[in-house]
Coordinates of C-alpha atoms in Angstrom, one line a residue:
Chain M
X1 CA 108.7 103.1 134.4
X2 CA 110.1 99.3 133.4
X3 CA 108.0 97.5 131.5
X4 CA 107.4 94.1 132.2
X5 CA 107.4 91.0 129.4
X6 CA 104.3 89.0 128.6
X7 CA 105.7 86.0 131.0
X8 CA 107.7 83.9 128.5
X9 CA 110.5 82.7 129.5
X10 CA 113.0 83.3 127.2
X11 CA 114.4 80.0 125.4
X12 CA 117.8 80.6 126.6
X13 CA 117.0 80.4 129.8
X14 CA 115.2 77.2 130.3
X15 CA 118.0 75.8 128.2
X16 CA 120.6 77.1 130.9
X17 CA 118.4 75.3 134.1
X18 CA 119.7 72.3 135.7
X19 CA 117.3 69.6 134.5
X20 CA 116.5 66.9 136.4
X21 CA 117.4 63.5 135.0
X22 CA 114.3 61.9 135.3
X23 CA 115.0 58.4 133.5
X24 CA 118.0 57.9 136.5
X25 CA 117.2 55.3 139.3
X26 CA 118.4 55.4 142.0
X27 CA 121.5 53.3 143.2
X28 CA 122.5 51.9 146.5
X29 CA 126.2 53.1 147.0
X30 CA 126.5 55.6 143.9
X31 CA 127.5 58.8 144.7
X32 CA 125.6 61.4 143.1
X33 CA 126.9 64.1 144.3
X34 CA 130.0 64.8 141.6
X35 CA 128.2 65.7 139.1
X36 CA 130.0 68.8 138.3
X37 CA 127.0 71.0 139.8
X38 CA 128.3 73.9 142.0
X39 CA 126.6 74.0 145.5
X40 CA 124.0 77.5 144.5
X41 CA 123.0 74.7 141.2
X42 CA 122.4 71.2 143.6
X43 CA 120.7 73.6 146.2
X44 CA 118.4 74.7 143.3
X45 CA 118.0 70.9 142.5
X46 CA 117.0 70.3 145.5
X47 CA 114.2 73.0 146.2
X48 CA 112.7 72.0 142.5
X49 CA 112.3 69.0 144.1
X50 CA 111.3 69.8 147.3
X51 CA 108.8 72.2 145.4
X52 CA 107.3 69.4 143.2
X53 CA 106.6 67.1 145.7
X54 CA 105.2 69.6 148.4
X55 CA 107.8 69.1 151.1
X56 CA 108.6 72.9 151.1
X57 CA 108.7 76.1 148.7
X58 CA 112.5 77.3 149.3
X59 CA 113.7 79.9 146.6
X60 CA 116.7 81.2 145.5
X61 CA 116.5 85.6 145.6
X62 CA 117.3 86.7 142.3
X63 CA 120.2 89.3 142.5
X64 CA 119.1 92.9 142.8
X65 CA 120.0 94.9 139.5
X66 CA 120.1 98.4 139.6
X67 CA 118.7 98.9 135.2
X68 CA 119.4 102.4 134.0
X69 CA 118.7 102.5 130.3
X70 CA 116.1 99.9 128.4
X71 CA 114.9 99.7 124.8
X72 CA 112.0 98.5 123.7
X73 CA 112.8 97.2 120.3
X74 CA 109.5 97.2 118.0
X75 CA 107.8 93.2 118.2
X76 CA 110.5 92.2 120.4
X77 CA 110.8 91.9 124.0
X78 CA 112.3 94.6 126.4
X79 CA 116.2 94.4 126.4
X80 CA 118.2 96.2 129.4
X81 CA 121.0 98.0 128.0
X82 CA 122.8 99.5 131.1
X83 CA 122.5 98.4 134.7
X84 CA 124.6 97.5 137.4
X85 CA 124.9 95.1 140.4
X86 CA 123.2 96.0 143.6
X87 CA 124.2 95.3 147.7
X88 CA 122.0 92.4 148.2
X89 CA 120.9 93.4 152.2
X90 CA 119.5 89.8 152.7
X91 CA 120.7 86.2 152.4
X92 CA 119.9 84.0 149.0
X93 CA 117.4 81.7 150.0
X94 CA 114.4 81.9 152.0
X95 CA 111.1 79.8 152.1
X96 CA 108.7 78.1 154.2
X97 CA 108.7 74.1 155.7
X98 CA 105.5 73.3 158.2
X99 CA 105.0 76.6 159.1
X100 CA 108.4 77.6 159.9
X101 CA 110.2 80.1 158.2
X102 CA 113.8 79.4 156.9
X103 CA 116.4 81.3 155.9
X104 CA 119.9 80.6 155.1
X105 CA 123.1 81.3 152.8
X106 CA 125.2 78.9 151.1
X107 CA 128.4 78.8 150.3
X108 CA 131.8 76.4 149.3
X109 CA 135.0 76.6 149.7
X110 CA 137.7 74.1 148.2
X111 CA 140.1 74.5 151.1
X112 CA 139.8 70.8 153.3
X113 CA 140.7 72.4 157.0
X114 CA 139.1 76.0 157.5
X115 CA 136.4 78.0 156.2
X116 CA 137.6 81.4 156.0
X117 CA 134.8 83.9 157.8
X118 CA 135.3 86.6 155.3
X119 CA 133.2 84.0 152.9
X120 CA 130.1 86.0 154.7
X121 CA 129.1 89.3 154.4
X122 CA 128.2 91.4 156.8
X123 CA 124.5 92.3 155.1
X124 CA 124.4 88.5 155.4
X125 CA 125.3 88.3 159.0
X126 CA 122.7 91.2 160.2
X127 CA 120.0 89.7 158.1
X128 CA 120.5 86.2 159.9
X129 CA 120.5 88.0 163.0
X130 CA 117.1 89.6 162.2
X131 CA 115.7 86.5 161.4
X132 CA 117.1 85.2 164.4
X133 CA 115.0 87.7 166.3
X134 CA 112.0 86.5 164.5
X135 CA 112.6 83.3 165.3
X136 CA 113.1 81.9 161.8
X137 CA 115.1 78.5 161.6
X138 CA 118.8 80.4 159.7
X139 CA 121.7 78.8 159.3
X140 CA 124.4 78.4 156.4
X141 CA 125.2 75.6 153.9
X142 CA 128.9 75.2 153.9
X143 CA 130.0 72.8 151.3
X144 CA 133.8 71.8 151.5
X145 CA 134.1 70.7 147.8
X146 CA 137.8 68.9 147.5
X147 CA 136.2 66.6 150.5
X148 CA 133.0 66.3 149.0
X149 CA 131.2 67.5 152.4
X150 CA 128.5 69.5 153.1
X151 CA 127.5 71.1 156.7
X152 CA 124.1 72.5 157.8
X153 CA 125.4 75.1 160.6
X154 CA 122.8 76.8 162.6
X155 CA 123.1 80.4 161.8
X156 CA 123.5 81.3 165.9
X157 CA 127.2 79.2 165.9
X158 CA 128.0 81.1 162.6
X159 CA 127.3 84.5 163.6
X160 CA 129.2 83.9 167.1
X161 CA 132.1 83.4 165.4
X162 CA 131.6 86.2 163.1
X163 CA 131.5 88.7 165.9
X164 CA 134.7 86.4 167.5
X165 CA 137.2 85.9 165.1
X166 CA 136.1 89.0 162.1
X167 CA 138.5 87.7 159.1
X168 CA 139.8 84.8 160.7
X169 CA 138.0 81.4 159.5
X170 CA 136.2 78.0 161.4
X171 CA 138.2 75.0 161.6
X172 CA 136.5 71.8 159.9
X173 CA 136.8 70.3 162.8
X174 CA 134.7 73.6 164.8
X175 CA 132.2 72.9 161.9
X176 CA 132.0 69.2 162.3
X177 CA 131.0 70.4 166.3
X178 CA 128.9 72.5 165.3
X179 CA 126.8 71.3 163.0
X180 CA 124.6 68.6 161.3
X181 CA 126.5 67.0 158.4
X182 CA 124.4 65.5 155.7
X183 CA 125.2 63.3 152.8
X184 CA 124.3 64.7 149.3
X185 CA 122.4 61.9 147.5
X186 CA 120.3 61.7 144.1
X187 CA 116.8 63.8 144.8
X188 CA 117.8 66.2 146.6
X189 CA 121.0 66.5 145.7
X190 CA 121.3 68.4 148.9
X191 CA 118.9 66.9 151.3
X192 CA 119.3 69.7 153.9
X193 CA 116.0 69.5 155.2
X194 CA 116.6 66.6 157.1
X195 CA 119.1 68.9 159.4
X196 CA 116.3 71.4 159.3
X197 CA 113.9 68.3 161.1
X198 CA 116.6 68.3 163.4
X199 CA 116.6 71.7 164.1
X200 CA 112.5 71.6 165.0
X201 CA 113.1 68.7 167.1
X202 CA 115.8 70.3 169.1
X203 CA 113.5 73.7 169.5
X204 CA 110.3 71.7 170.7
X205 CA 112.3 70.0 172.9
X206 CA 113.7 73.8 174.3
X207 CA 110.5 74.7 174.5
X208 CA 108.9 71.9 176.1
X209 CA 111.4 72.4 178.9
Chain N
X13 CA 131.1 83.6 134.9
X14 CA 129.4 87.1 136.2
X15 CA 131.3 88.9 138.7
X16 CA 129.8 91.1 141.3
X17 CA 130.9 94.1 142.6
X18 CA 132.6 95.1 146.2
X19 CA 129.3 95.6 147.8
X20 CA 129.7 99.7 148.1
X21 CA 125.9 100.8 146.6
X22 CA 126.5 103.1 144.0
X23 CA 125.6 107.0 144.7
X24 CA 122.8 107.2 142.9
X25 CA 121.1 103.7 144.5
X26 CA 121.1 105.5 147.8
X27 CA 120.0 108.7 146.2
X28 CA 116.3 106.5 144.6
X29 CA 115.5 105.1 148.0
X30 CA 112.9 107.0 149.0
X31 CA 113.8 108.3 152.4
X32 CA 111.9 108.4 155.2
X33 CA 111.5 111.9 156.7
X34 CA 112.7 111.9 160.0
X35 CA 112.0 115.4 160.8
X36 CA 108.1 114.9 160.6
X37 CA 106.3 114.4 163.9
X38 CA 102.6 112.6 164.0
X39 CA 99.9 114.9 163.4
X40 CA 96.3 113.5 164.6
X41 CA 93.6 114.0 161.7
X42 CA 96.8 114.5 159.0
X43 CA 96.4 111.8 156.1
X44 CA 100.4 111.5 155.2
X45 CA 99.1 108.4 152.9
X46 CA 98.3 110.9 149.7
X47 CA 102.3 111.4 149.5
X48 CA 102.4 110.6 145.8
X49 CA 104.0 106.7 146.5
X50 CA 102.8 104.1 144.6
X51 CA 101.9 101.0 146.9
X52 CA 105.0 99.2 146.3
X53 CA 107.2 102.3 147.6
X54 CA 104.2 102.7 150.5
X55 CA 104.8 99.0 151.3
X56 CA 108.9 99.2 151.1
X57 CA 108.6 101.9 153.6
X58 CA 106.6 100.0 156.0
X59 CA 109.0 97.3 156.0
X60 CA 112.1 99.4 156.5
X61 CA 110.0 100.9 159.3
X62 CA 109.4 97.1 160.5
X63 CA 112.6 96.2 159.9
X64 CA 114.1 99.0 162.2
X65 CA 112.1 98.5 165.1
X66 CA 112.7 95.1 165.3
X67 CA 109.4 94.0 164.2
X68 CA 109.3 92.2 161.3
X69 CA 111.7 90.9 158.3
X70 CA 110.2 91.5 155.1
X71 CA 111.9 91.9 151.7
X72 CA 110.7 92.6 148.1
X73 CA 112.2 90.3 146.0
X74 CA 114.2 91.9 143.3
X75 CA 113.2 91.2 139.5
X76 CA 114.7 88.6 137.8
X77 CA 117.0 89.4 135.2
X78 CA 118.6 87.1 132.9
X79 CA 122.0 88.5 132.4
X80 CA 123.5 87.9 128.6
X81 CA 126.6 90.8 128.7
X82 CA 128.8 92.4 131.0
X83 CA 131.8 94.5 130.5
X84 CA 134.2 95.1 132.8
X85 CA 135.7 98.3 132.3
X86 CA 139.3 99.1 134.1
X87 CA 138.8 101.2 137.4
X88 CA 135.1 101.4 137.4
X89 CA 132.7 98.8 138.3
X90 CA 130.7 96.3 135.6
X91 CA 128.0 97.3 133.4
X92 CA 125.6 95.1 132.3
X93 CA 125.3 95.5 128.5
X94 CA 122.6 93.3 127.9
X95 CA 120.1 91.7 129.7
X96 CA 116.4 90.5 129.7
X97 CA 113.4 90.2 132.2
X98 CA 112.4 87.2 133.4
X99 CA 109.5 85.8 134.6
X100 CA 109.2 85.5 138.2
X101 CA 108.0 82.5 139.5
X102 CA 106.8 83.7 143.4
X103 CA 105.2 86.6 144.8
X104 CA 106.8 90.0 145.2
X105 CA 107.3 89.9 149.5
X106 CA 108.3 87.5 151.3
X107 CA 109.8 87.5 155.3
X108 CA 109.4 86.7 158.9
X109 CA 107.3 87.6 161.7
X110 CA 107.0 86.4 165.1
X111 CA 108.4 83.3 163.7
X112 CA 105.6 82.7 160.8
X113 CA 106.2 82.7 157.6
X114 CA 104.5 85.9 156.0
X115 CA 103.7 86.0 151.9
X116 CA 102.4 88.3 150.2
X117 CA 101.4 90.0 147.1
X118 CA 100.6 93.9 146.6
X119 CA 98.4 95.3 143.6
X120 CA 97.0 98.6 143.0
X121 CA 94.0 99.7 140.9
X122 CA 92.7 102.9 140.2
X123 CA 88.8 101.6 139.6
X124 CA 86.5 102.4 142.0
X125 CA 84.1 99.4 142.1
X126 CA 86.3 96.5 141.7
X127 CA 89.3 94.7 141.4
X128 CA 90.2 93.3 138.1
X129 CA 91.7 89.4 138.7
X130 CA 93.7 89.5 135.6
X131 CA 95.6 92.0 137.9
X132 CA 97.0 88.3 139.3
X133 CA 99.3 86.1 137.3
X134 CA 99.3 82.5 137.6
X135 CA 102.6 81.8 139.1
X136 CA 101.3 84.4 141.7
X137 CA 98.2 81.9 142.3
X138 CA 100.1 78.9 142.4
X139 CA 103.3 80.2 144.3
X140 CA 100.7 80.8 146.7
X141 CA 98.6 78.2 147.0
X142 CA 102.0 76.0 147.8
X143 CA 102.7 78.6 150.6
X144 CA 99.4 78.0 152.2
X145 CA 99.8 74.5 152.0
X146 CA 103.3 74.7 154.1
X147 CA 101.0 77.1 156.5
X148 CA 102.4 80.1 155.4
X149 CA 100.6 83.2 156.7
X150 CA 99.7 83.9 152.9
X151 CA 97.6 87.2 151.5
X152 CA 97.3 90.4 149.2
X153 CA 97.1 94.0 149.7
X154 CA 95.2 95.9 147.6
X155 CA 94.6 99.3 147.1
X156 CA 92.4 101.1 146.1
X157 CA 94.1 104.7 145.1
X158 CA 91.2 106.4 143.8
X159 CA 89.2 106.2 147.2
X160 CA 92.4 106.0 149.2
X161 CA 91.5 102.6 151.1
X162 CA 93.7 99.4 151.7
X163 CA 92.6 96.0 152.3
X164 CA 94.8 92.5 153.0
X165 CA 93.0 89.6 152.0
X166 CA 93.6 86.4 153.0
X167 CA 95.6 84.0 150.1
X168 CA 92.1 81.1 150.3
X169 CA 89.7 83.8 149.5
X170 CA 91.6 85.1 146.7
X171 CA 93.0 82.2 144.9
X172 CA 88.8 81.0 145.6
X173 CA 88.1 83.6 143.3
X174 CA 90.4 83.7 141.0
X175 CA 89.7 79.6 140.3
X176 CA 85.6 80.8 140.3
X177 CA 86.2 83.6 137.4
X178 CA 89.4 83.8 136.3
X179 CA 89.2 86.9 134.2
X180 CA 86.3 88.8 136.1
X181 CA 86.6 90.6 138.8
X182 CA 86.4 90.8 142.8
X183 CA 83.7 93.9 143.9
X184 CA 84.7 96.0 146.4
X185 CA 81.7 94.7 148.3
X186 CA 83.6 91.0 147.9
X187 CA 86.6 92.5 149.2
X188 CA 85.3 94.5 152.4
X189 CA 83.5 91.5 153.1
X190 CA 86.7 89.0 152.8
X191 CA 89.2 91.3 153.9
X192 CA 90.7 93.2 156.8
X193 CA 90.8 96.9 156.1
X194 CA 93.9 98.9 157.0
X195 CA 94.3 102.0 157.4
X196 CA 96.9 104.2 156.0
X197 CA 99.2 106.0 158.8
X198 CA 102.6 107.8 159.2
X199 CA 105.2 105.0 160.6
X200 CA 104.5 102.4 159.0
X201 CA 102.5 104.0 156.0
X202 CA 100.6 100.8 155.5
X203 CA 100.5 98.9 158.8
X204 CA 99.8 95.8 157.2
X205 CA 101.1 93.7 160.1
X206 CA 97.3 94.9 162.3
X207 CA 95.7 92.3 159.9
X208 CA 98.2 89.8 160.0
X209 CA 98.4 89.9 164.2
X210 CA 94.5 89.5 163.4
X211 CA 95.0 86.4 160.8
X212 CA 97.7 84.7 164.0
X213 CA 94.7 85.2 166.9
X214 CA 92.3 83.8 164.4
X215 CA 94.4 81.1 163.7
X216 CA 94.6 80.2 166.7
X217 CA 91.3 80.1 167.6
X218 CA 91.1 77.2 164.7
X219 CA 93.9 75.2 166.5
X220 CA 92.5 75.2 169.5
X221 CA 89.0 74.0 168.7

């Protein structure tokens, strides 16, 4: 079987996180937000954050690897020298906020009118459905990059328009209908818990009926 | 940057999954838990079994790999030529469940009188301990292969433990005492989700006090 490492953390890799730039205040009217961070980097950002000041505990799944062959060099650390990518069968980020389970995907596109459906897979699609089922709070981060937008779609709208339109796209303007549009700032980055409040508001309400 | 494959699962993926035997019917009295798995593939089973009937969402996380090399040779899909282990920084399952948030750890020990803590790793303690505080439904299962008994503890009473003597050890009178037994069975092979239904009523209870 794989061995594991001791728990170090390789230098290289804290090197390669996003650190947080502590010394920055923050500024009325800056935009933070073009920073030259991809959307998967500011959603990380953000759940540091989220994680260090105990708002939630949201994190990225690391990408399954299927590891074949792995030497064990003497006084070193494991090194994996063949493996290959694996079918991920759910979607990349999952966590917990006040008791309610979340679960979404992310993704951006730089095209300014349409999001083109096949963005999603279908592994994606039937996992958000399960969760669904459970009654997790799912839904998708879609950031439109050349606009500098970023949409917090409930995962129900997404998933009906999977099943309508299969390899067509949503219009902006279907997203804008659809979903809770929030601003990216300086921490979070991505402040798309305050669509999720939204979202518990809206289902106490339901319930409450 | 890396890029990932199609999303076909290569051959021999499919072929490691351990596959549930469909052609088996329940026999009363027969004890199918001696099959040889190890806990984690006894607890993977359980949640594909969940995950079929509609009961329950939960995923293990895959390792995380820090990937230095990758070829991409012409026809055939990428290899990863070098890579490295990284330290995780949750537990190993995660998922949903009658819309709570379920999290969990699994060890295994082959002593008979108790259960080693240094079998728990920090971030495992503290990735916990955050869960519980966003009232996550939050606990371990261990097993005990020798005498062929399982038992999910609640997250408080272990991380209480592990703060109270960190490198001791829980005794299996501790654990019986703290815990909810389970008993292993056919489908699912470790119906873990009996103690959690039992964590839900007693929660509750608290609530409504």
């Amino acid at each position: 079987m794989v061995k594991y490492p001791n728990g170090s953390l390789p230098i290289f890799n804290q090197a390669k996180q996003p650190k947080i730039r502590k010394k920055y205040e923050h500024r009325k009217g800056v935009n933070f937000s073009d920073r030259g961070m991809t959307l998967e980097q500011q959603i990380n950002e953000s759940n540091k954050y989220y994680l260090e000041k105990e708002i939630a505990v949201v994190h990225k799944k690391p990408t399954p690897i299927q590891i074949v062959k792995v030497d064990y060099p003497q006084r070193s650390k494991a090194v994996i020298k063949e493996a290959y990518f694996r079918q991920a069968s759910t979607t990349d980020y999952n966590g917990v906020y006040k008791g309610y389970y979340l679960d979404f995907e992310a993704k951006e596109t730089k095209n300014k009118t349409n999001f083109p459906m096949k963005n999603f897979h279908e592994h994606q699609i039937y996992h958000l459905e399960a969760c669904l089922k459970q009654n997790g709070i799912c839904f998708t981060i879609i950031g439109f990059t050349s606009l500098g937008r970023f949409f917090v779609t409930p995962a129900s709208f997404v998933i009906q328009q999977w099943y309508k339109k299969h390899k067509s796209s949503m219009t902006l303007e279907e997203i804008e209908n659809n979903s809770i549009e929030i601003q990216s700032g300086f921490r979070p980055t991505i402040p798309y818990l305050n669509a999720v409040d939204q979202f518990i508001t809206d289902r106490k309400k339901d319930n409450g009926k």
